[in-house]
Short mmCIF file of C-alpha atoms and ligand atoms in Angstrom, two decimals:
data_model
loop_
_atom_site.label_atom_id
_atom_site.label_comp_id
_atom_site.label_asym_id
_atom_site.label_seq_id
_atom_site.Cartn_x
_atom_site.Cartn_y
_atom_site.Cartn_z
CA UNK A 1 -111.09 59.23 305.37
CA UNK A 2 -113.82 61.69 305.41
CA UNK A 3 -116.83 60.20 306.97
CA UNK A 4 -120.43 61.80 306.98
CA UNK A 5 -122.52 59.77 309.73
CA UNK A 6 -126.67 60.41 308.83
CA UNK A 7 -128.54 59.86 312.13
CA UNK A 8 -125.42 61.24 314.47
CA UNK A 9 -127.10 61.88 317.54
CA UNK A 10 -128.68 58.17 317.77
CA UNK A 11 -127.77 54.92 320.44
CA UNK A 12 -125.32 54.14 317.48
CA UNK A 13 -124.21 56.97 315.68
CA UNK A 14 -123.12 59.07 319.23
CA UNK A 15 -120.82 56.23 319.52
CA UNK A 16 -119.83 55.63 315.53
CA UNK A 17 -118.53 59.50 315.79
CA UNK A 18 -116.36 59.10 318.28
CA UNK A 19 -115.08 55.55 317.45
CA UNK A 20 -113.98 56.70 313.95
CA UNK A 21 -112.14 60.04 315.13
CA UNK A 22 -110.55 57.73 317.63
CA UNK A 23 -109.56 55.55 314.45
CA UNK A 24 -107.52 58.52 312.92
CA UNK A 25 -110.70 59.21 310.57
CA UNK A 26 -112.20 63.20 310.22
CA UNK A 27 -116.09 62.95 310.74
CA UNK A 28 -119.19 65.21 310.36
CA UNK A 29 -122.89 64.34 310.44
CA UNK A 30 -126.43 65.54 310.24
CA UNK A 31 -129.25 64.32 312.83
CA UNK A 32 -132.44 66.11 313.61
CA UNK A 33 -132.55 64.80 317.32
CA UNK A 34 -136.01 62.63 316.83
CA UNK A 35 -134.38 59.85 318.72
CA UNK A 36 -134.86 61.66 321.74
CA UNK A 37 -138.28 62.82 320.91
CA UNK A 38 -139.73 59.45 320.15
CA UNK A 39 -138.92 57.51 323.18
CA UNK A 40 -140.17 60.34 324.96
CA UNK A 41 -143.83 60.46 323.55
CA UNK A 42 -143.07 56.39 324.69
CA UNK A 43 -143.36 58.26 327.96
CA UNK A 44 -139.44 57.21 328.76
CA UNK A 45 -135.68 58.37 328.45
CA UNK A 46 -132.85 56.75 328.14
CA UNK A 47 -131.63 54.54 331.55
CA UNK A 48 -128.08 56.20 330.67
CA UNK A 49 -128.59 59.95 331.00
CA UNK A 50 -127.42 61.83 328.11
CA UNK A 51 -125.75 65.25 327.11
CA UNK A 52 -127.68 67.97 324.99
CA UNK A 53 -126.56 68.67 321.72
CA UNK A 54 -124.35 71.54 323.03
CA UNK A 55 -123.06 69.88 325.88
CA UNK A 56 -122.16 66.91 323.64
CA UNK A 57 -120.28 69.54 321.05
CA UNK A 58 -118.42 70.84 323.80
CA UNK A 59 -117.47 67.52 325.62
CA UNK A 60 -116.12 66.04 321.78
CA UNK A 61 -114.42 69.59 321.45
CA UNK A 62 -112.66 69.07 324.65
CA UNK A 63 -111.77 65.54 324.10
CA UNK A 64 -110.46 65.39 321.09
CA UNK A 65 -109.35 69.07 320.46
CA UNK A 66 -111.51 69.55 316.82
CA UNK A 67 -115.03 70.50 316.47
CA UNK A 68 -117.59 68.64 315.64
CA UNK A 69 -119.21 69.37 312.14
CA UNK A 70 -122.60 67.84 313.43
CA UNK A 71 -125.60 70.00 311.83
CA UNK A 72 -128.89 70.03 313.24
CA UNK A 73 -131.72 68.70 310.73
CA UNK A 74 -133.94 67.03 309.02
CA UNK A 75 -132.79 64.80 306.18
CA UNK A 76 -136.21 64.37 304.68
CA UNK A 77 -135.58 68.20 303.65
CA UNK A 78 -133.23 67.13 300.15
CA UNK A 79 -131.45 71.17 300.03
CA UNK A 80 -130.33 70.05 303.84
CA UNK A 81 -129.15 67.26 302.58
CA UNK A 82 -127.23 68.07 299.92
CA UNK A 83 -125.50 70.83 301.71
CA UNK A 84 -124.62 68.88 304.05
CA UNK A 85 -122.47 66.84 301.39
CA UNK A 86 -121.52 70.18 299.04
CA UNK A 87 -119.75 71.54 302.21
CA UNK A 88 -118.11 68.11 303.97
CA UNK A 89 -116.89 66.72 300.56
CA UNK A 90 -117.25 62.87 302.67
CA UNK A 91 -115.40 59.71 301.07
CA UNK A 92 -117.65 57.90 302.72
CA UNK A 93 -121.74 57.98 304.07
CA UNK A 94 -122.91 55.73 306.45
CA UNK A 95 -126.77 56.19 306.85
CA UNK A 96 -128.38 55.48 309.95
CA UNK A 97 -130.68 58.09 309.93
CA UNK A 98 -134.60 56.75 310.50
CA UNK A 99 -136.66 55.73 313.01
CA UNK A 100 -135.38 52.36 314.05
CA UNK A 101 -138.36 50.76 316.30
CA UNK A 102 -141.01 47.58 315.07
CA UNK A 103 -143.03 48.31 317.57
CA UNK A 104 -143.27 52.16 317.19
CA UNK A 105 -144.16 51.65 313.29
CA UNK A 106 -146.96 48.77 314.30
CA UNK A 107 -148.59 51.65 317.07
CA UNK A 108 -151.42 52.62 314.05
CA UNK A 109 -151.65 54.19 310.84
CA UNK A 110 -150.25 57.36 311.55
CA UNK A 111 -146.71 55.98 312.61
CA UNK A 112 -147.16 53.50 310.13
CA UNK A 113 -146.83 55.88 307.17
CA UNK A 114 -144.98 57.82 309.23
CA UNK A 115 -142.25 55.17 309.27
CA UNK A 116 -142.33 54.42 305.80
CA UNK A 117 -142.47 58.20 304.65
CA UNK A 118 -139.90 59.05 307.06
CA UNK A 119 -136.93 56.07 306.10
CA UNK A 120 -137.70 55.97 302.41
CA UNK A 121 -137.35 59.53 301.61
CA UNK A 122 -133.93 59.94 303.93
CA UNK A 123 -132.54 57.14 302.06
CA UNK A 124 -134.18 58.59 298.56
CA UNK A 125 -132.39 61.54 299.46
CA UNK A 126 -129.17 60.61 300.57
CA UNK A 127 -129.04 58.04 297.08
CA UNK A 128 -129.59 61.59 295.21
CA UNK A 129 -127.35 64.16 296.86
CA UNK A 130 -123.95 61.02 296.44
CA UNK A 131 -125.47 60.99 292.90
CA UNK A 132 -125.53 65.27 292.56
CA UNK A 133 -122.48 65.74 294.72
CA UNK A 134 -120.13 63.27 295.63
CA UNK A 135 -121.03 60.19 293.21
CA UNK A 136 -117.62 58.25 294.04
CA UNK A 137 -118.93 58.06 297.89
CA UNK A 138 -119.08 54.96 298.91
CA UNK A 139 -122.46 55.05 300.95
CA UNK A 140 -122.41 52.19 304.00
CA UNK A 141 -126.52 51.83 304.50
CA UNK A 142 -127.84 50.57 307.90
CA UNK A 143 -130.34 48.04 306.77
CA UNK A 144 -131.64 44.83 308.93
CA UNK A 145 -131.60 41.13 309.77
CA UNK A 146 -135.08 41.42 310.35
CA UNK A 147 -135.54 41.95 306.29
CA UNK A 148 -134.87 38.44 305.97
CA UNK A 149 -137.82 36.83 308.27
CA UNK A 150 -136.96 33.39 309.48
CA UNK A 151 -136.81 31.16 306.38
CA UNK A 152 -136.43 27.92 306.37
CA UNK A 153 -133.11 27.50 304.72
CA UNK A 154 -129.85 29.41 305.71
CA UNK A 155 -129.45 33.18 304.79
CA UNK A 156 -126.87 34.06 302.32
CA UNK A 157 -125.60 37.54 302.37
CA UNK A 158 -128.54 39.67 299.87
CA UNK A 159 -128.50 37.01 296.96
CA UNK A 160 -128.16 33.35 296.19
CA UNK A 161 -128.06 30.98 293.21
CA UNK A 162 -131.72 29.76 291.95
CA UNK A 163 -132.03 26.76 289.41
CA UNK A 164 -135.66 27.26 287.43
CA UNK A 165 -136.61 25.27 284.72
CA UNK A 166 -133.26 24.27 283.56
CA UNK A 167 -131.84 28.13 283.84
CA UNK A 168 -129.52 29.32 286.82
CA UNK A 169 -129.32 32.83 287.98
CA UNK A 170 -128.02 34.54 290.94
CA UNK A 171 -131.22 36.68 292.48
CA UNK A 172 -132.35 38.56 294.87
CA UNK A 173 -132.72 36.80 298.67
CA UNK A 174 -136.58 36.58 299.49
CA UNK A 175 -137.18 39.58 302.16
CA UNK A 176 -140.32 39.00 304.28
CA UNK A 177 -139.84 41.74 307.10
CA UNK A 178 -142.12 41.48 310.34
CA UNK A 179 -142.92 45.13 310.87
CA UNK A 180 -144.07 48.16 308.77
CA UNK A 181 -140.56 49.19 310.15
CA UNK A 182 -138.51 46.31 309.05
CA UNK A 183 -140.33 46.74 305.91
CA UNK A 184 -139.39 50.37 305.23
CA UNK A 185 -136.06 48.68 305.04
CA UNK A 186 -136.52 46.37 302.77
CA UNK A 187 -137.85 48.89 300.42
CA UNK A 188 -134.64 50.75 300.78
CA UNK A 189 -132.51 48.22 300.16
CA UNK A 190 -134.41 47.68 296.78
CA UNK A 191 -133.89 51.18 296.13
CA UNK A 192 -130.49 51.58 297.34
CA UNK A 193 -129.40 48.15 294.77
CA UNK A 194 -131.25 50.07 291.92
CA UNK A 195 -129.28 53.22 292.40
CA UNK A 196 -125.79 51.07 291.95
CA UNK A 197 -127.25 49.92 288.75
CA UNK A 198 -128.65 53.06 286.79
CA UNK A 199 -126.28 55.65 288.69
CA UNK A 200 -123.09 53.27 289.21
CA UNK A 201 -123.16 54.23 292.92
CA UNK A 202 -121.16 52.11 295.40
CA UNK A 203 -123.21 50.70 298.52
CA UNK A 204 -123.02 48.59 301.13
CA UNK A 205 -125.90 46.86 302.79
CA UNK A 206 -125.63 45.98 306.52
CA UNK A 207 -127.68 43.31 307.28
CA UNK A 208 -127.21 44.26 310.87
CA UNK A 209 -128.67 41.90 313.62
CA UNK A 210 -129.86 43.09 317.16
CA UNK A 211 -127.35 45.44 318.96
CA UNK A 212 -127.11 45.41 322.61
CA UNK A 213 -124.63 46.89 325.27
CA UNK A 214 -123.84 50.30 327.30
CA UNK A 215 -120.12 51.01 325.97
CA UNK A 216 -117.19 50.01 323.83
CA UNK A 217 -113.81 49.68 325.45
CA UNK A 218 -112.19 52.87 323.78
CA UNK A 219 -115.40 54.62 325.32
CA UNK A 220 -114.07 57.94 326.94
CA UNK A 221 -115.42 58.24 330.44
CA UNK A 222 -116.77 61.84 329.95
CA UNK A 223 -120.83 61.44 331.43
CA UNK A 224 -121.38 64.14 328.39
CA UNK A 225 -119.99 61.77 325.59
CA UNK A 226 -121.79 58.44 326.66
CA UNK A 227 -124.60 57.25 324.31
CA UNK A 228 -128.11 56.67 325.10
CA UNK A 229 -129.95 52.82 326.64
CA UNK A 230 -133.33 52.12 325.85
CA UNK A 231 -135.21 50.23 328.05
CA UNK A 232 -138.80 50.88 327.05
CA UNK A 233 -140.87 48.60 324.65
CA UNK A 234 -140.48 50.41 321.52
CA UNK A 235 -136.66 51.21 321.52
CA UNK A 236 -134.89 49.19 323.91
CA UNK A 237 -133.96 45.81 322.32
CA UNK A 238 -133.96 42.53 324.08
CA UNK A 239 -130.92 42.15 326.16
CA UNK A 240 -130.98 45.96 326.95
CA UNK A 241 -134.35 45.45 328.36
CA UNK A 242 -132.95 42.68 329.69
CA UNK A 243 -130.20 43.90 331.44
CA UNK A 244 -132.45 47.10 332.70
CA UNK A 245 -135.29 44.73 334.33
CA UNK A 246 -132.43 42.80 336.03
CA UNK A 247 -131.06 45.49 337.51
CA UNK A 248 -134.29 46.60 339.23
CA UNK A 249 -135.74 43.17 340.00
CA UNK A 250 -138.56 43.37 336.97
CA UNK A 251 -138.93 39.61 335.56
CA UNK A 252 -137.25 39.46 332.17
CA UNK A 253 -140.05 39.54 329.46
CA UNK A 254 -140.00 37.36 327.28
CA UNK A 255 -142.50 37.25 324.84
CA UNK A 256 -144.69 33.98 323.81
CA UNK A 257 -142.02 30.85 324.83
CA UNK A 258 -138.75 33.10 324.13
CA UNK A 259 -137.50 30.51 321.05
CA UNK A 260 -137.92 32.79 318.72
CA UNK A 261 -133.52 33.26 317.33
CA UNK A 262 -132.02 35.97 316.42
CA UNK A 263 -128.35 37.37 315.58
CA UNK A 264 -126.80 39.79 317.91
CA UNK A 265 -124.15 42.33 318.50
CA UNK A 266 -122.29 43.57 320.64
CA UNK A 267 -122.00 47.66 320.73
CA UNK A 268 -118.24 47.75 320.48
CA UNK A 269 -118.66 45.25 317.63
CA UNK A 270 -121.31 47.11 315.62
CA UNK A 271 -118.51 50.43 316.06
CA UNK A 272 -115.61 47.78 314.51
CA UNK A 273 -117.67 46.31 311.36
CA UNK A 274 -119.11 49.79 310.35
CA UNK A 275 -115.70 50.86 310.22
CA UNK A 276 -114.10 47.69 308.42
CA UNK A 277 -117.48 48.66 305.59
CA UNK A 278 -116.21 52.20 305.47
CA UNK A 279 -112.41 51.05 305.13
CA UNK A 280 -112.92 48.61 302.71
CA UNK A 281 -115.31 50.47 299.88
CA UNK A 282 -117.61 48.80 297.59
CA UNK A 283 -116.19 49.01 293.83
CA UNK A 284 -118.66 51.85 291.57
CA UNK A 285 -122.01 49.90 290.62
CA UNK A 286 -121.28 47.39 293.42
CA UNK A 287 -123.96 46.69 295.61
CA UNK A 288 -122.51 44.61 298.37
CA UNK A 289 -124.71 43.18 301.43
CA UNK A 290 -122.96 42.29 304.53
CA UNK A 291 -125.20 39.79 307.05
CA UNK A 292 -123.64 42.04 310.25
CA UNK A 293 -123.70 39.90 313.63
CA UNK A 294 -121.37 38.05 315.99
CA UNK A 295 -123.35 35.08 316.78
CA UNK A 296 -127.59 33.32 316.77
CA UNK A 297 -129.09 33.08 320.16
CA UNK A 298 -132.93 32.04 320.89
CA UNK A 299 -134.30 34.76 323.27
CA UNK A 300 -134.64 32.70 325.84
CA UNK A 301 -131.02 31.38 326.15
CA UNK A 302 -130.13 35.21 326.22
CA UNK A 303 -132.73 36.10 329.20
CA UNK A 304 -131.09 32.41 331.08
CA UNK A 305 -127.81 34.34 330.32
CA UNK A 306 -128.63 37.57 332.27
CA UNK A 307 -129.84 35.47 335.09
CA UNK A 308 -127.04 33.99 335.33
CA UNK A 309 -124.61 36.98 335.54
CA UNK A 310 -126.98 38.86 337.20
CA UNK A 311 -126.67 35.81 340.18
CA UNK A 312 -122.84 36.49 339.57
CA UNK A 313 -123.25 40.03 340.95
CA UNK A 314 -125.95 39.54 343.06
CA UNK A 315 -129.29 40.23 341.65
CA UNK A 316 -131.94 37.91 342.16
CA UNK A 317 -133.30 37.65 338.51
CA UNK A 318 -136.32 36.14 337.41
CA UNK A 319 -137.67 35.35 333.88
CA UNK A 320 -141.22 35.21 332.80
CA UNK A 321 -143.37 34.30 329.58
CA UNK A 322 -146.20 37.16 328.64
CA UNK A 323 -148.23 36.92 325.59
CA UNK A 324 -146.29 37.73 323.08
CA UNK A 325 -147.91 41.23 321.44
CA UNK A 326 -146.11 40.40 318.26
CA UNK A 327 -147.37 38.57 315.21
CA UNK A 328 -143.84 36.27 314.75
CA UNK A 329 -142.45 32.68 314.28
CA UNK A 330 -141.85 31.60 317.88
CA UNK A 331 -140.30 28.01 316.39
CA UNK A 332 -138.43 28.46 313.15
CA UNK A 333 -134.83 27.56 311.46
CA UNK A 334 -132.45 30.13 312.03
CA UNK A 335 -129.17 30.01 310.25
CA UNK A 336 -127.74 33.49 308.75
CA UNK A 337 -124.41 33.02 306.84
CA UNK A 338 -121.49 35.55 307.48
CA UNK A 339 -118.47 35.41 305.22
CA UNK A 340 -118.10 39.31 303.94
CA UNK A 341 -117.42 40.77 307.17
CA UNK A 342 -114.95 37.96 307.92
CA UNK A 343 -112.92 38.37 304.41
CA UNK A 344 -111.98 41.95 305.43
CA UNK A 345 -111.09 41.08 308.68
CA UNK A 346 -114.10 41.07 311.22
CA UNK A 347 -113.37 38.83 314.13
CA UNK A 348 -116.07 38.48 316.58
CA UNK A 349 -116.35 38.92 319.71
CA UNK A 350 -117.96 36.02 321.54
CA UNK A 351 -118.04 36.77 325.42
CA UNK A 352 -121.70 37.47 325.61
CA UNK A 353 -121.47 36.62 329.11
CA UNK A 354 -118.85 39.09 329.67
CA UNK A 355 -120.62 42.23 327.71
CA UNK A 356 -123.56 41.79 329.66
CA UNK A 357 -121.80 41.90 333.17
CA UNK A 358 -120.44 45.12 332.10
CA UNK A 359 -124.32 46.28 330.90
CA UNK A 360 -125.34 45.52 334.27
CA UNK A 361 -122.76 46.83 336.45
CA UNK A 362 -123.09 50.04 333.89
CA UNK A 363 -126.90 49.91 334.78
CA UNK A 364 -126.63 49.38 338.46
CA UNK A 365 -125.66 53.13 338.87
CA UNK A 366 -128.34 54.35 336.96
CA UNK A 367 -131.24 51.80 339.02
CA UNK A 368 -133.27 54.71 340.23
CA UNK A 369 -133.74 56.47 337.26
CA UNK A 370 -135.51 52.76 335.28
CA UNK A 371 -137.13 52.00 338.76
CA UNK A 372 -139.28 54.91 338.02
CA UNK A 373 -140.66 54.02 334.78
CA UNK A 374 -140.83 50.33 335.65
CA UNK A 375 -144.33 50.70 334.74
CA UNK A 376 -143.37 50.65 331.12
CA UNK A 377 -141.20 47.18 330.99
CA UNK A 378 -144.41 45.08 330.12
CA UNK A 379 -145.42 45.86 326.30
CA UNK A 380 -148.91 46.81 325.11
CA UNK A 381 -148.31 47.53 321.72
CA UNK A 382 -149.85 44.84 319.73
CA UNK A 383 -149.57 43.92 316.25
CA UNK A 384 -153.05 43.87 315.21
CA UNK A 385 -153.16 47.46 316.13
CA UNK A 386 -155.00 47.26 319.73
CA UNK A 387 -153.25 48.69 322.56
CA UNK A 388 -153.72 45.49 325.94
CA UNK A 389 -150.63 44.88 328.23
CA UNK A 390 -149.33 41.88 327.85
CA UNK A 391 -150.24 39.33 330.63
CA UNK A 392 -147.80 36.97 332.22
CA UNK A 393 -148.58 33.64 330.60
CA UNK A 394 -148.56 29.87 333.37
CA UNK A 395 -145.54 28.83 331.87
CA UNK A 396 -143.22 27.36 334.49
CA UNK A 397 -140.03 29.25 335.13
CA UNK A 398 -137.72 27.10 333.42
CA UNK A 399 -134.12 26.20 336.00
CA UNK A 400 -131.15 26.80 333.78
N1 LIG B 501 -138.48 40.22 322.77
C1 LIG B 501 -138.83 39.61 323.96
N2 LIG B 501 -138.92 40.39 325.07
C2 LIG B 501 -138.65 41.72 325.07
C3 LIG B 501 -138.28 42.33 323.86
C4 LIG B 501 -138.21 41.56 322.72
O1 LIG B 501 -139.07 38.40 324.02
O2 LIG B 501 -138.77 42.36 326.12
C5 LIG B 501 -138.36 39.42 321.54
C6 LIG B 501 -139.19 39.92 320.37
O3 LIG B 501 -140.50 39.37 320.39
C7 LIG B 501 -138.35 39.46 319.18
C8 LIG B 501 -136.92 39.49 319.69
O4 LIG B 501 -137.01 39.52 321.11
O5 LIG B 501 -138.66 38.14 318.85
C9 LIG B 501 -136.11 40.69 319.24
O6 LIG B 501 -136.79 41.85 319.61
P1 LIG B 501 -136.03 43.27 319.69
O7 LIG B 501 -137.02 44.27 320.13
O8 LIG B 501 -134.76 43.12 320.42
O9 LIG B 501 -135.58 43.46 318.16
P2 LIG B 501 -136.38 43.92 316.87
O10 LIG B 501 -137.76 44.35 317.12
O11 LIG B 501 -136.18 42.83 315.87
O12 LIG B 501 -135.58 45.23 316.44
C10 LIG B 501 -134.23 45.48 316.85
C11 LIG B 501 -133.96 46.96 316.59
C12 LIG B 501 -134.06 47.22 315.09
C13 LIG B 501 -133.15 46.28 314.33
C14 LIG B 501 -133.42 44.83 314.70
C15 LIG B 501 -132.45 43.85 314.13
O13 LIG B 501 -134.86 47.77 317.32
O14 LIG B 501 -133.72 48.56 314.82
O15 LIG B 501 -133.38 46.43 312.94
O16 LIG B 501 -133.33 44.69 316.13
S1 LIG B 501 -133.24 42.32 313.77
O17 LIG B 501 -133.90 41.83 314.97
O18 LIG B 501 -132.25 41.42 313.29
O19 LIG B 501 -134.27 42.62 312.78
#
């Protein structure tokens, strides 16, 4: 299949490109290379060193003898966009273009509307240019977990039945999102389901929980094709921060008590669902939504986890409570349900344990280069808009 990948140049779509070619698929995408320029004004780069575009174009060339279609720019600009798609013909978008950090959106007003301008237009214009150009796409959209909240009942895949005054229907799922981030997702989901309903586009939703891990198995061992490991507040994600302050002898931070759950997802899992989405289109007018994780962890099992592997390998890893700069549910019911994924043939995978040895042995070799921003592992990005690192709280180490 033809598949055009918005936001190419990102922690997942780097890895999406060459996954897919390695699946026999022919891929082009469009990327403006913000990624690298955000976590830079967060004063930090990725633990993983990573290729420049042209070194990346080169290594791809050389390892799997086509070039890459991959156009530099910005998909707010709609002609861009719809070039992009007049000249690639793809059977198949998946969107992962925007700015993917809660805690950069929550830093004030500026990349607050920022954010939201940013994500709602990309998606605005990627909905048009299927409509204007290719309108039997099938477009896979990266949405969220975190457009859910933490409800107190399970969390069906985008809709479930309702019984109100003696009338059934089968509505919308609640969103209640916990940053201006999350939020800009939620609105594009809205957007995304109206566009299957006046256009008869075909979409699929990916509900996708938190990502972590260096690799994926098929990973070609080319320094120039590896993708990019956060570490620092706003883009790293919880295990990769994890796994980063483990390997430099930072306590693990976890934020408030840590029992705050979440789903997660392994890298080389995130490549393998993507691809069953893009395999296995939506029908025209279908809006399908896809809750995309391998399995519910509270934070603070996950952080007990790293200790214990890192003891495996011999790091001495502690973990520490600091006040948590979010505004979120630290106790809550957590129970997402996952059936769509499954149906088309999604098995996950469930070492944990095992992915985050290989984060950490990945991470060892690059221990210098997060030793010397170490000074950015504590947070001080708060949600009521002040800027205060966090302070490590007097709860007691808990002994796993
Ligand atoms: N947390 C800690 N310590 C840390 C970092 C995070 O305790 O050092 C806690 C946070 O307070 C939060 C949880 O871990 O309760 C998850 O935080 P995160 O930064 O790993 O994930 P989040 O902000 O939710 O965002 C990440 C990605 C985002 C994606 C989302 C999926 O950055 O793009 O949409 O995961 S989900 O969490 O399901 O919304």
């Amino acid at each position: 299949m033809r598949v055009f990948i918005a936001g190419i140049d990102g922690y997942l779509g780097w890895a999406l490109a060459q996954y897919m070619t390695q699946q026999g698929h022919t891929v082009a995408g469009a990327d403006a290379l913000m990624r690298r320029q955000w976590v830079a004004e967060m004063d930090s780069y990725s633990a993983i060193p990573i290729a420049n575009h042209e070194e990346r174009m080169a290594a791809f060339e050389a390892e799997f003898g086509t070039n890459l279609d991959f156009r530099v720019g910005d998909l707010t600009d709609y002609d861009f966009v719809k070039t992009c798609l007049e000249d690639f013909q793809p059977d198949a978008i998946v969107h992962l273009a925007q700015m993917p950090s809660a805690p950069y959106s929550m830093l004030d007003n500026k990349h607050a509307v920022w954010t939201q301008v940013n994500n709602i237009t990309t998606n605005l214009n990627i909905l048009y240019a299927i409509k204007d150009v290719v309108p039997n796409a099938h477009l896979v959209k990266l949405g969220t977990m975190g457009e859910y909240g933490q409800p107190n009942v399970d969390i069906p895949e985008g809709f479930f039945d309702v019984e109100f005054n003696g009338r059934q229907d089968t509505l919308w799922f609640p969103r209640a999102a916990g940053s201006w981030y999350h939020q800009s997702k939620v609105h594009d989901s809205h957007n995304t389901y109206f566009t299957t309903k006046i256009w008869n586009l075909r979409a699929t939703d990916i509900m996708q929980g938190v990502v972590f891990g260096t690799t994926y198995p098929e990973m070609n061992e080319n320094p120039h094709l590896r993708t990019r490991l956060d570490f620092d507040q706003s883009f790293g994600t919880a295990i990769n921060r994890f796994c980063a302050q483990a390997v430099v002898g930072h306590p693990l931070t976890l934020y408030g008590a840590g029992t705050m759950k979440r789903a997660f997802l392994p890298l080389r899992d995130s490549m393998r669902c993507l691809t069953l989405a893009v395999e296995n289109p939506a029908t025209a007018g279908e809006f399908r939504v896809f809750n995309q994780f391998a399995e519910s962890y509270s934070i603070v099992e996950l952080a007990y986890i790293v200790q214990s592997v890192g003891q495996e390998i011999g790091l001495d890893v502690q973990v520490k409570h600091y006040d948590n700069p979010r505004v979120e549910k630290e106790e809550h019911y957590y129970n997402p349900i996952r059936e769509n994924l499954d149906r088309i043939g999604y098995v996950p995978t469930t070492d944990v344990k095992s992915e985050i040895k290989v984060m950490l042995k990945d991470l060892i070799q690059f221990k210098e280069r997060i030793e010397a921003k170490k000074q950015l592992l504590v947070p001080d990005i708060r949600w009521d808009g002040s800027h205060q690192r966090s302070k490590e709280l007097n709860l007691p180490e808990t002994v796993q």
